[in-house]
């Protein structure tokens, strides 16, 4: 099928080649269509004829009714193969693939197949996995033309994909066989063969003359430049790439990385890059996972994912916008040798820093596309692999670097990271309370951060040898040489002070395991935030530390005999030192955070009975083991919920106020940091609160409690100031994306190949689904709790347009007189059409009560009680009003419908009776209402303000105004917020 260029069809209608020939003979060709760019011909940009034509026929073709399938097909192919009306010579357009894709849909057994890519996309995973909902049969197309299975659909749409490269690698991660080393047969570093060896006992048929060699290791690399170009070549995505400059709210608050200091400083340093908002800022993330879903199998595959930050968060942070850059094969993780595999990406990033010619479909012209990598996002072990700084041992903190304050615990046989008093003011009393902390007076200042330029200058002369085998041989030779060394006593040797400084500088350089390959990028050393601390994993580790220590979980608690002996060695907290009894036994005094058996039972019972709103979290009660008094099988998001909301509440009745307040303040830091909107002032305050909270915890918990993950909390507010809100820089979306990649594994013998092919097919389908306006795809899939309204009632039948929808069946009920009056009153007092009558009746009441000793409060009470009666009588006496007022004044029918659930504005509500046997609670309501406040009964000048009212939903009724209007009302029991009876202050306040 091709578009017909005759005068009648005007390059809009798709016809067979024979029909097109007939149309051209009978009607003639469209005037001005000299360059057949709709049929694959590349058009010189200097052609004036083309420019005149594209303003008419081309715009008609591309823009006329995007819902029509032929136009969507043409728009898709033009975007995919760069067949636009203005194409420069240096921007390639693939005419062969363009025509080939149409040829696939010419005929099949004599049946026309008009839209091969779009129809194939309809049958392949537009939403999630293949199911009945996505497998829809179009009645307009005969079955013979439809792909019979998912594999056939992949074959049709694969030409829309961008593909990937297979690059052979050394099995010991020493090198890649690419560029000038592509023809080598063995690794030039370790000498390992490029190919897998064939077993000697493997039988080979005599007829087979050539045995195909299999590479020992294959990196699958997905080129970045064509994928970024496609974003702009597509008319459906090009506009989003300037949202950070055009659509972002700029009011000084941190809502997006573009609001933060790192982005702004980068723009100020490179104004030529910042001058074009289409230039792309990227984030990089990598993590290993087991593709086999079998924990007993030791296998680690490492995908590298790129995140474009130009687009709005509801677009850019979705999986459909993530770019898979490469798949690093297993079976072991690359470790510090990951730089070997990042070489192709770094090469492209260098090229993108200079710029590549790209067509912008939103502006219909070419431009020089540039891109820059802002930072990386990883868990803490991967942080070390990408940055080159070791995240273990004495100097494990990458932010404090060589100034990390740590102490070796001889009994616990590990390092602890205390010393948070360094960040306090120099005159703060905590600095001098040595008996409450580590037994020393703290006189040091806060550690200073090391800039990228300083790191680069330290590592310029550093040499790192890549490869697993080489490192093993180096370790063996080092251990042998150490065993042959003669140990000398150096305690009395005097060292010159200048030599000490030189040794200190060289010592700091030795702490780096390697010079990161990211420093090859010309701008990397100037980035303020090069590597992010992952809040997701920090929350998980901190939560595990707190819960295991409080519940004294064996093997995980930080309060044990070894930690007590460490207190003895440090000479602090003598009240916790072991007591040796006369009978030879040793007693360990309980700490202030220790729970009794009863308190542990109360803590576990609280979490067992907790009910949270629908879709708020998983069912945490299933993770509570009441018999052993511990929590198990908690996921990262479960720890997130515990820290933010549940833990401070659960500890109220189990611990003292001092301990509860300290933990609550520590948990509140995470809750503020994870907010969607932040301010610089708020982050400065949170940073100070984090310092105080960590110092308070140092006075309560033993030193072994302060692992490196607990210490990293003190750096999170500063990173939020530099990088913006946390949800752009944590691992949650990446982990979900990796889970999706894991689902692509079909052939367990070739997991990386399965992932690559699955991602490539998904990439094509995502691209196609952007053009399917008449099919539900991932881009227009409604949210779970977003409903349009009743299907049984016509539009406009509801008096208040809410877009809600009831859940389940209804019951017929009759309202008593009081309930009817309350419901009727509420409707009248909140409808705009009745506002004039409200003012009129208030004036009447003021006139009637003029001679009495009445005030504004009495008038308001009388008005609320009697307005519905007055309006009904006024209308019934024959006053001329419109139909809507007459219906409302008449009042609703006392026979109503009752529901037990309702969905509205994206929220799900259940009545108290419905959720009685459920594990979720959705009966809570909060309403902000404008309320008149009276100081006393005689107050003539009340104050009006907004108050928050909290209640429990008991009933959902649907009022029927005699088949004219319908209104859904919630009936709640409200807490008394106007006095101390309904509000109780928390002990931590």
JSON list of C-alpha atoms in Angstrom, two decimals, residues 162-368:
[
{"chain": "A", "resi": 162, "resn": "UNK", "atom": "CA", "xyz": [16.52, 0.94, 16.23]},
{"chain": "A", "resi": 163, "resn": "UNK", "atom": "CA", "xyz": [18.29, -2.31, 16.99]},
{"chain": "A", "resi": 164, "resn": "UNK", "atom": "CA", "xyz": [21.34, -2.97, 19.13]},
{"chain": "A", "resi": 165, "resn": "UNK", "atom": "CA", "xyz": [24.97, -3.93, 18.70]},
{"chain": "A", "resi": 166, "resn": "UNK", "atom": "CA", "xyz": [26.71, -7.06, 19.93]},
{"chain": "A", "resi": 167, "resn": "UNK", "atom": "CA", "xyz": [30.20, -6.31, 21.17]},
{"chain": "A", "resi": 168, "resn": "UNK", "atom": "CA", "xyz": [32.42, -9.18, 22.26]},
{"chain": "A", "resi": 169, "resn": "UNK", "atom": "CA", "xyz": [34.18, -8.80, 25.61]},
{"chain": "A", "resi": 170, "resn": "UNK", "atom": "CA", "xyz": [36.96, -10.49, 27.48]},
{"chain": "A", "resi": 171, "resn": "UNK", "atom": "CA", "xyz": [35.54, -13.09, 29.91]},
{"chain": "A", "resi": 172, "resn": "UNK", "atom": "CA", "xyz": [37.64, -11.45, 32.65]},
{"chain": "A", "resi": 173, "resn": "UNK", "atom": "CA", "xyz": [36.29, -7.96, 31.90]},
{"chain": "A", "resi": 174, "resn": "UNK", "atom": "CA", "xyz": [39.67, -6.70, 30.67]},
{"chain": "A", "resi": 175, "resn": "UNK", "atom": "CA", "xyz": [38.66, -5.23, 27.29]},
{"chain": "A", "resi": 176, "resn": "UNK", "atom": "CA", "xyz": [36.06, -4.96, 24.52]},
{"chain": "A", "resi": 177, "resn": "UNK", "atom": "CA", "xyz": [36.70, -6.26, 21.03]},
{"chain": "A", "resi": 178, "resn": "UNK", "atom": "CA", "xyz": [35.76, -3.09, 19.22]},
{"chain": "A", "resi": 179, "resn": "UNK", "atom": "CA", "xyz": [37.33, -0.23, 17.29]},
{"chain": "A", "resi": 180, "resn": "UNK", "atom": "CA", "xyz": [40.98, -1.05, 16.53]},
{"chain": "A", "resi": 181, "resn": "UNK", "atom": "CA", "xyz": [40.84, -4.30, 18.56]},
{"chain": "A", "resi": 182, "resn": "UNK", "atom": "CA", "xyz": [37.83, -5.75, 16.80]},
{"chain": "A", "resi": 183, "resn": "UNK", "atom": "CA", "xyz": [39.86, -8.36, 14.90]},
{"chain": "A", "resi": 184, "resn": "UNK", "atom": "CA", "xyz": [41.83, -9.69, 17.88]},
{"chain": "A", "resi": 185, "resn": "UNK", "atom": "CA", "xyz": [41.37, -13.32, 18.85]},
{"chain": "A", "resi": 186, "resn": "UNK", "atom": "CA", "xyz": [42.59, -13.04, 22.45]},
{"chain": "A", "resi": 187, "resn": "UNK", "atom": "CA", "xyz": [42.68, -10.48, 25.24]},
{"chain": "A", "resi": 188, "resn": "UNK", "atom": "CA", "xyz": [45.82, -8.33, 25.14]},
{"chain": "A", "resi": 189, "resn": "UNK", "atom": "CA", "xyz": [45.68, -7.94, 28.96]},
{"chain": "A", "resi": 190, "resn": "UNK", "atom": "CA", "xyz": [45.18, -11.41, 30.37]},
{"chain": "A", "resi": 191, "resn": "UNK", "atom": "CA", "xyz": [45.57, -13.53, 27.23]},
{"chain": "A", "resi": 192, "resn": "UNK", "atom": "CA", "xyz": [42.16, -15.22, 27.53]},
{"chain": "A", "resi": 193, "resn": "UNK", "atom": "CA", "xyz": [40.60, -16.45, 24.32]},
{"chain": "A", "resi": 194, "resn": "UNK", "atom": "CA", "xyz": [37.80, -14.47, 22.76]},
{"chain": "A", "resi": 195, "resn": "UNK", "atom": "CA", "xyz": [35.85, -17.67, 22.12]},
{"chain": "A", "resi": 196, "resn": "UNK", "atom": "CA", "xyz": [34.37, -20.40, 24.24]},
{"chain": "A", "resi": 197, "resn": "UNK", "atom": "CA", "xyz": [36.32, -23.63, 24.15]},
{"chain": "A", "resi": 198, "resn": "UNK", "atom": "CA", "xyz": [34.62, -26.72, 22.75]},
{"chain": "A", "resi": 199, "resn": "UNK", "atom": "CA", "xyz": [34.64, -29.78, 25.01]},
{"chain": "A", "resi": 200, "resn": "UNK", "atom": "CA", "xyz": [36.97, -32.50, 23.83]},
{"chain": "A", "resi": 201, "resn": "UNK", "atom": "CA", "xyz": [34.32, -35.18, 24.27]},
{"chain": "A", "resi": 202, "resn": "UNK", "atom": "CA", "xyz": [31.78, -33.24, 22.23]},
{"chain": "A", "resi": 203, "resn": "UNK", "atom": "CA", "xyz": [30.95, -35.15, 19.07]},
{"chain": "A", "resi": 204, "resn": "UNK", "atom": "CA", "xyz": [30.81, -33.26, 15.79]},
{"chain": "A", "resi": 205, "resn": "UNK", "atom": "CA", "xyz": [29.32, -34.72, 12.61]},
{"chain": "A", "resi": 206, "resn": "UNK", "atom": "CA", "xyz": [31.75, -35.37, 9.83]},
{"chain": "A", "resi": 207, "resn": "UNK", "atom": "CA", "xyz": [29.52, -33.51, 7.38]},
{"chain": "A", "resi": 208, "resn": "UNK", "atom": "CA", "xyz": [29.99, -30.24, 9.25]},
{"chain": "A", "resi": 209, "resn": "UNK", "atom": "CA", "xyz": [33.12, -28.58, 7.93]},
{"chain": "A", "resi": 210, "resn": "UNK", "atom": "CA", "xyz": [32.91, -25.23, 9.78]},
{"chain": "A", "resi": 211, "resn": "UNK", "atom": "CA", "xyz": [32.05, -24.92, 13.46]},
{"chain": "A", "resi": 212, "resn": "UNK", "atom": "CA", "xyz": [30.64, -21.52, 14.36]},
{"chain": "A", "resi": 213, "resn": "UNK", "atom": "CA", "xyz": [32.61, -19.95, 17.17]},
{"chain": "A", "resi": 214, "resn": "UNK", "atom": "CA", "xyz": [30.72, -18.71, 20.17]},
{"chain": "A", "resi": 215, "resn": "UNK", "atom": "CA", "xyz": [32.05, -15.60, 21.97]},
{"chain": "A", "resi": 216, "resn": "UNK", "atom": "CA", "xyz": [32.89, -16.00, 25.64]},
{"chain": "A", "resi": 217, "resn": "UNK", "atom": "CA", "xyz": [31.08, -12.81, 26.61]},
{"chain": "A", "resi": 218, "resn": "UNK", "atom": "CA", "xyz": [28.81, -10.44, 24.66]},
{"chain": "A", "resi": 219, "resn": "UNK", "atom": "CA", "xyz": [27.87, -6.89, 25.56]},
{"chain": "A", "resi": 220, "resn": "UNK", "atom": "CA", "xyz": [24.57, -5.81, 24.01]},
{"chain": "A", "resi": 221, "resn": "UNK", "atom": "CA", "xyz": [24.71, -2.10, 23.39]},
{"chain": "A", "resi": 222, "resn": "UNK", "atom": "CA", "xyz": [21.73, 0.03, 22.37]},
{"chain": "A", "resi": 223, "resn": "UNK", "atom": "CA", "xyz": [23.05, 3.15, 20.54]},
{"chain": "A", "resi": 224, "resn": "UNK", "atom": "CA", "xyz": [21.96, 6.34, 22.27]},
{"chain": "A", "resi": 225, "resn": "UNK", "atom": "CA", "xyz": [22.13, 8.96, 19.50]},
{"chain": "A", "resi": 226, "resn": "UNK", "atom": "CA", "xyz": [19.43, 7.49, 17.19]},
{"chain": "A", "resi": 227, "resn": "UNK", "atom": "CA", "xyz": [17.12, 6.99, 20.16]},
{"chain": "A", "resi": 228, "resn": "UNK", "atom": "CA", "xyz": [17.47, 10.62, 21.23]},
{"chain": "A", "resi": 229, "resn": "UNK", "atom": "CA", "xyz": [16.97, 11.70, 17.63]},
{"chain": "A", "resi": 230, "resn": "UNK", "atom": "CA", "xyz": [13.77, 9.68, 17.40]},
{"chain": "A", "resi": 231, "resn": "UNK", "atom": "CA", "xyz": [12.35, 11.57, 20.38]},
{"chain": "A", "resi": 232, "resn": "UNK", "atom": "CA", "xyz": [12.56, 14.79, 18.37]},
{"chain": "A", "resi": 233, "resn": "UNK", "atom": "CA", "xyz": [11.66, 13.19, 15.05]},
{"chain": "A", "resi": 234, "resn": "UNK", "atom": "CA", "xyz": [8.35, 12.03, 16.54]},
{"chain": "A", "resi": 235, "resn": "UNK", "atom": "CA", "xyz": [5.66, 14.66, 16.50]},
{"chain": "A", "resi": 236, "resn": "UNK", "atom": "CA", "xyz": [4.14, 13.03, 19.59]},
{"chain": "A", "resi": 237, "resn": "UNK", "atom": "CA", "xyz": [7.19, 13.50, 21.85]},
{"chain": "A", "resi": 238, "resn": "UNK", "atom": "CA", "xyz": [9.17, 16.46, 20.51]},
{"chain": "A", "resi": 239, "resn": "UNK", "atom": "CA", "xyz": [7.15, 19.10, 22.39]},
{"chain": "A", "resi": 240, "resn": "UNK", "atom": "CA", "xyz": [7.74, 17.47, 25.77]},
{"chain": "A", "resi": 241, "resn": "UNK", "atom": "CA", "xyz": [11.50, 17.96, 25.53]},
{"chain": "A", "resi": 242, "resn": "UNK", "atom": "CA", "xyz": [11.24, 21.70, 26.21]},
{"chain": "A", "resi": 243, "resn": "UNK", "atom": "CA", "xyz": [8.85, 21.41, 29.15]},
{"chain": "A", "resi": 244, "resn": "UNK", "atom": "CA", "xyz": [11.60, 22.15, 31.68]},
{"chain": "A", "resi": 245, "resn": "UNK", "atom": "CA", "xyz": [11.94, 25.61, 30.13]},
{"chain": "A", "resi": 246, "resn": "UNK", "atom": "CA", "xyz": [8.41, 26.34, 28.89]},
{"chain": "A", "resi": 247, "resn": "UNK", "atom": "CA", "xyz": [5.97, 24.47, 31.13]},
{"chain": "A", "resi": 248, "resn": "UNK", "atom": "CA", "xyz": [7.72, 24.27, 34.50]},
{"chain": "A", "resi": 249, "resn": "UNK", "atom": "CA", "xyz": [6.46, 26.39, 37.42]},
{"chain": "A", "resi": 250, "resn": "UNK", "atom": "CA", "xyz": [9.29, 28.67, 38.43]},
{"chain": "A", "resi": 251, "resn": "UNK", "atom": "CA", "xyz": [8.50, 30.11, 41.87]},
{"chain": "A", "resi": 252, "resn": "UNK", "atom": "CA", "xyz": [11.66, 29.30, 43.81]},
{"chain": "A", "resi": 253, "resn": "UNK", "atom": "CA", "xyz": [10.40, 25.93, 45.05]},
{"chain": "A", "resi": 254, "resn": "UNK", "atom": "CA", "xyz": [12.10, 22.66, 44.17]},
{"chain": "A", "resi": 255, "resn": "UNK", "atom": "CA", "xyz": [9.74, 20.59, 42.05]},
{"chain": "A", "resi": 256, "resn": "UNK", "atom": "CA", "xyz": [12.11, 19.39, 39.34]},
{"chain": "A", "resi": 257, "resn": "UNK", "atom": "CA", "xyz": [15.88, 18.96, 38.93]},
{"chain": "A", "resi": 258, "resn": "UNK", "atom": "CA", "xyz": [15.82, 22.14, 36.82]},
{"chain": "A", "resi": 259, "resn": "UNK", "atom": "CA", "xyz": [14.90, 24.08, 39.99]},
{"chain": "A", "resi": 260, "resn": "UNK", "atom": "CA", "xyz": [17.95, 22.81, 41.87]},
{"chain": "A", "resi": 261, "resn": "UNK", "atom": "CA", "xyz": [21.44, 24.22, 42.19]},
{"chain": "A", "resi": 262, "resn": "UNK", "atom": "CA", "xyz": [23.28, 21.55, 40.17]},
{"chain": "A", "resi": 263, "resn": "UNK", "atom": "CA", "xyz": [21.18, 22.17, 37.04]},
{"chain": "A", "resi": 264, "resn": "UNK", "atom": "CA", "xyz": [21.42, 25.97, 37.36]},
{"chain": "A", "resi": 265, "resn": "UNK", "atom": "CA", "xyz": [25.16, 25.92, 37.98]},
{"chain": "A", "resi": 266, "resn": "UNK", "atom": "CA", "xyz": [25.66, 23.69, 34.94]},
{"chain": "A", "resi": 267, "resn": "UNK", "atom": "CA", "xyz": [23.67, 26.16, 32.80]},
{"chain": "A", "resi": 268, "resn": "UNK", "atom": "CA", "xyz": [25.67, 29.08, 34.15]},
{"chain": "A", "resi": 269, "resn": "UNK", "atom": "CA", "xyz": [29.00, 27.38, 33.39]},
{"chain": "A", "resi": 270, "resn": "UNK", "atom": "CA", "xyz": [27.96, 26.24, 29.91]},
{"chain": "A", "resi": 271, "resn": "UNK", "atom": "CA", "xyz": [25.66, 28.98, 28.57]},
{"chain": "A", "resi": 272, "resn": "UNK", "atom": "CA", "xyz": [25.98, 27.73, 24.98]},
{"chain": "A", "resi": 273, "resn": "UNK", "atom": "CA", "xyz": [24.51, 24.39, 26.09]},
{"chain": "A", "resi": 274, "resn": "UNK", "atom": "CA", "xyz": [21.76, 26.06, 28.12]},
{"chain": "A", "resi": 275, "resn": "UNK", "atom": "CA", "xyz": [20.80, 28.43, 25.29]},
{"chain": "A", "resi": 276, "resn": "UNK", "atom": "CA", "xyz": [18.76, 25.73, 23.54]},
{"chain": "A", "resi": 277, "resn": "UNK", "atom": "CA", "xyz": [16.17, 24.12, 25.87]},
{"chain": "A", "resi": 278, "resn": "UNK", "atom": "CA", "xyz": [16.03, 21.08, 23.56]},
{"chain": "A", "resi": 279, "resn": "UNK", "atom": "CA", "xyz": [19.47, 19.96, 24.73]},
{"chain": "A", "resi": 280, "resn": "UNK", "atom": "CA", "xyz": [18.94, 16.90, 26.90]},
{"chain": "A", "resi": 281, "resn": "UNK", "atom": "CA", "xyz": [20.02, 16.31, 30.49]},
{"chain": "A", "resi": 282, "resn": "UNK", "atom": "CA", "xyz": [20.42, 12.65, 31.39]},
{"chain": "A", "resi": 283, "resn": "UNK", "atom": "CA", "xyz": [20.67, 10.56, 34.51]},
{"chain": "A", "resi": 284, "resn": "UNK", "atom": "CA", "xyz": [22.35, 7.14, 34.51]},
{"chain": "A", "resi": 285, "resn": "UNK", "atom": "CA", "xyz": [21.47, 4.16, 36.67]},
{"chain": "A", "resi": 286, "resn": "UNK", "atom": "CA", "xyz": [22.76, 0.63, 36.87]},
{"chain": "A", "resi": 287, "resn": "UNK", "atom": "CA", "xyz": [22.17, -2.30, 39.16]},
{"chain": "A", "resi": 288, "resn": "UNK", "atom": "CA", "xyz": [22.52, -6.05, 39.02]},
{"chain": "A", "resi": 289, "resn": "UNK", "atom": "CA", "xyz": [19.71, -8.57, 39.22]},
{"chain": "A", "resi": 290, "resn": "UNK", "atom": "CA", "xyz": [19.21, -12.31, 38.91]},
{"chain": "A", "resi": 291, "resn": "UNK", "atom": "CA", "xyz": [17.32, -12.92, 35.64]},
{"chain": "A", "resi": 292, "resn": "UNK", "atom": "CA", "xyz": [16.29, -16.44, 36.59]},
{"chain": "A", "resi": 293, "resn": "UNK", "atom": "CA", "xyz": [14.09, -15.53, 39.59]},
{"chain": "A", "resi": 294, "resn": "UNK", "atom": "CA", "xyz": [15.83, -18.35, 41.49]},
{"chain": "A", "resi": 295, "resn": "UNK", "atom": "CA", "xyz": [17.72, -17.16, 44.55]},
{"chain": "A", "resi": 296, "resn": "UNK", "atom": "CA", "xyz": [19.77, -20.34, 44.73]},
{"chain": "A", "resi": 297, "resn": "UNK", "atom": "CA", "xyz": [21.36, -19.48, 41.37]},
{"chain": "A", "resi": 298, "resn": "UNK", "atom": "CA", "xyz": [24.30, -17.09, 41.56]},
{"chain": "A", "resi": 299, "resn": "UNK", "atom": "CA", "xyz": [23.98, -15.00, 38.40]},
{"chain": "A", "resi": 300, "resn": "UNK", "atom": "CA", "xyz": [24.06, -11.24, 37.98]},
{"chain": "A", "resi": 301, "resn": "UNK", "atom": "CA", "xyz": [23.08, -9.27, 34.88]},
{"chain": "A", "resi": 302, "resn": "UNK", "atom": "CA", "xyz": [23.73, -5.52, 34.87]},
{"chain": "A", "resi": 303, "resn": "UNK", "atom": "CA", "xyz": [21.57, -3.30, 32.65]},
{"chain": "A", "resi": 304, "resn": "UNK", "atom": "CA", "xyz": [22.50, 0.38, 32.31]},
{"chain": "A", "resi": 305, "resn": "UNK", "atom": "CA", "xyz": [19.50, 2.73, 32.06]},
{"chain": "A", "resi": 306, "resn": "UNK", "atom": "CA", "xyz": [19.35, 6.39, 31.03]},
{"chain": "A", "resi": 307, "resn": "UNK", "atom": "CA", "xyz": [16.65, 8.83, 32.18]},
{"chain": "A", "resi": 308, "resn": "UNK", "atom": "CA", "xyz": [15.92, 12.03, 30.19]},
{"chain": "A", "resi": 309, "resn": "UNK", "atom": "CA", "xyz": [14.98, 14.87, 32.55]},
{"chain": "A", "resi": 310, "resn": "UNK", "atom": "CA", "xyz": [13.72, 17.41, 30.00]},
{"chain": "A", "resi": 311, "resn": "UNK", "atom": "CA", "xyz": [10.17, 16.13, 29.88]},
{"chain": "A", "resi": 312, "resn": "UNK", "atom": "CA", "xyz": [7.53, 16.58, 32.61]},
{"chain": "A", "resi": 313, "resn": "UNK", "atom": "CA", "xyz": [7.66, 14.08, 35.48]},
{"chain": "A", "resi": 314, "resn": "UNK", "atom": "CA", "xyz": [4.41, 12.37, 34.50]},
{"chain": "A", "resi": 315, "resn": "UNK", "atom": "CA", "xyz": [6.13, 11.53, 31.20]},
{"chain": "A", "resi": 316, "resn": "UNK", "atom": "CA", "xyz": [9.86, 11.37, 31.86]},
{"chain": "A", "resi": 317, "resn": "UNK", "atom": "CA", "xyz": [9.73, 9.22, 35.00]},
{"chain": "A", "resi": 318, "resn": "UNK", "atom": "CA", "xyz": [7.58, 6.52, 33.37]},
{"chain": "A", "resi": 319, "resn": "UNK", "atom": "CA", "xyz": [9.15, 3.32, 32.07]},
{"chain": "A", "resi": 320, "resn": "UNK", "atom": "CA", "xyz": [8.12, 4.19, 28.51]},
{"chain": "A", "resi": 321, "resn": "UNK", "atom": "CA", "xyz": [10.62, 7.09, 28.59]},
{"chain": "A", "resi": 322, "resn": "UNK", "atom": "CA", "xyz": [13.57, 5.17, 30.04]},
{"chain": "A", "resi": 323, "resn": "UNK", "atom": "CA", "xyz": [16.35, 4.30, 27.61]},
{"chain": "A", "resi": 324, "resn": "UNK", "atom": "CA", "xyz": [18.12, 0.97, 28.01]},
{"chain": "A", "resi": 325, "resn": "UNK", "atom": "CA", "xyz": [21.73, 1.71, 27.11]},
{"chain": "A", "resi": 326, "resn": "UNK", "atom": "CA", "xyz": [23.38, -1.69, 27.48]},
{"chain": "A", "resi": 327, "resn": "UNK", "atom": "CA", "xyz": [23.11, -5.13, 29.06]},
{"chain": "A", "resi": 328, "resn": "UNK", "atom": "CA", "xyz": [26.31, -6.22, 30.76]},
{"chain": "A", "resi": 329, "resn": "UNK", "atom": "CA", "xyz": [26.33, -10.04, 30.82]},
{"chain": "A", "resi": 330, "resn": "UNK", "atom": "CA", "xyz": [26.85, -12.26, 33.83]},
{"chain": "A", "resi": 331, "resn": "UNK", "atom": "CA", "xyz": [27.42, -14.56, 35.48]},
{"chain": "A", "resi": 332, "resn": "UNK", "atom": "CA", "xyz": [29.28, -12.21, 37.84]},
{"chain": "A", "resi": 333, "resn": "UNK", "atom": "CA", "xyz": [28.84, -8.50, 38.19]},
{"chain": "A", "resi": 334, "resn": "UNK", "atom": "CA", "xyz": [31.44, -6.27, 36.52]},
{"chain": "A", "resi": 335, "resn": "UNK", "atom": "CA", "xyz": [32.46, -4.57, 39.76]},
{"chain": "A", "resi": 336, "resn": "UNK", "atom": "CA", "xyz": [35.02, -1.82, 39.24]},
{"chain": "A", "resi": 337, "resn": "UNK", "atom": "CA", "xyz": [35.56, -3.12, 35.70]},
{"chain": "A", "resi": 338, "resn": "UNK", "atom": "CA", "xyz": [32.22, -1.63, 34.66]},
{"chain": "A", "resi": 339, "resn": "UNK", "atom": "CA", "xyz": [34.18, 1.20, 33.02]},
{"chain": "A", "resi": 340, "resn": "UNK", "atom": "CA", "xyz": [35.24, -1.24, 30.31]},
{"chain": "A", "resi": 341, "resn": "UNK", "atom": "CA", "xyz": [31.61, -1.75, 29.31]},
{"chain": "A", "resi": 342, "resn": "UNK", "atom": "CA", "xyz": [30.75, 1.95, 29.54]},
{"chain": "A", "resi": 343, "resn": "UNK", "atom": "CA", "xyz": [33.26, 2.86, 26.81]},
{"chain": "A", "resi": 344, "resn": "UNK", "atom": "CA", "xyz": [30.74, 2.86, 23.91]},
{"chain": "A", "resi": 345, "resn": "UNK", "atom": "CA", "xyz": [28.34, 5.03, 25.92]},
{"chain": "A", "resi": 346, "resn": "UNK", "atom": "CA", "xyz": [31.04, 7.51, 26.91]},
{"chain": "A", "resi": 347, "resn": "UNK", "atom": "CA", "xyz": [32.08, 7.75, 23.26]},
{"chain": "A", "resi": 348, "resn": "UNK", "atom": "CA", "xyz": [28.54, 8.68, 22.25]},
{"chain": "A", "resi": 349, "resn": "UNK", "atom": "CA", "xyz": [28.17, 11.13, 25.14]},
{"chain": "A", "resi": 350, "resn": "UNK", "atom": "CA", "xyz": [31.32, 12.89, 23.95]},
{"chain": "A", "resi": 351, "resn": "UNK", "atom": "CA", "xyz": [29.82, 13.13, 20.49]},
{"chain": "A", "resi": 352, "resn": "UNK", "atom": "CA", "xyz": [26.54, 14.41, 21.90]},
{"chain": "A", "resi": 353, "resn": "UNK", "atom": "CA", "xyz": [28.38, 17.10, 23.85]},
{"chain": "A", "resi": 354, "resn": "UNK", "atom": "CA", "xyz": [29.62, 18.46, 20.51]},
{"chain": "A", "resi": 355, "resn": "UNK", "atom": "CA", "xyz": [26.23, 17.93, 18.88]},
{"chain": "A", "resi": 356, "resn": "UNK", "atom": "CA", "xyz": [24.54, 15.91, 16.12]},
{"chain": "A", "resi": 357, "resn": "UNK", "atom": "CA", "xyz": [22.16, 17.11, 13.42]},
{"chain": "A", "resi": 358, "resn": "UNK", "atom": "CA", "xyz": [18.56, 16.18, 14.31]},
{"chain": "A", "resi": 359, "resn": "UNK", "atom": "CA", "xyz": [15.16, 16.94, 12.85]},
{"chain": "A", "resi": 360, "resn": "UNK", "atom": "CA", "xyz": [12.69, 18.60, 15.23]},
{"chain": "A", "resi": 361, "resn": "UNK", "atom": "CA", "xyz": [9.15, 17.61, 14.26]},
{"chain": "A", "resi": 362, "resn": "UNK", "atom": "CA", "xyz": [7.61, 20.26, 16.54]},
{"chain": "A", "resi": 363, "resn": "UNK", "atom": "CA", "xyz": [9.42, 23.12, 14.75]},
{"chain": "A", "resi": 364, "resn": "UNK", "atom": "CA", "xyz": [9.81, 21.40, 11.37]},
{"chain": "A", "resi": 365, "resn": "UNK", "atom": "CA", "xyz": [13.51, 22.08, 11.00]},
{"chain": "A", "resi": 366, "resn": "UNK", "atom": "CA", "xyz": [16.89, 20.64, 11.87]},
{"chain": "A", "resi": 367, "resn": "UNK", "atom": "CA", "xyz": [18.98, 21.66, 14.85]},
{"chain": "A", "resi": 368, "resn": "UNK", "atom": "CA", "xyz": [22.18, 20.65, 16.61]}
]
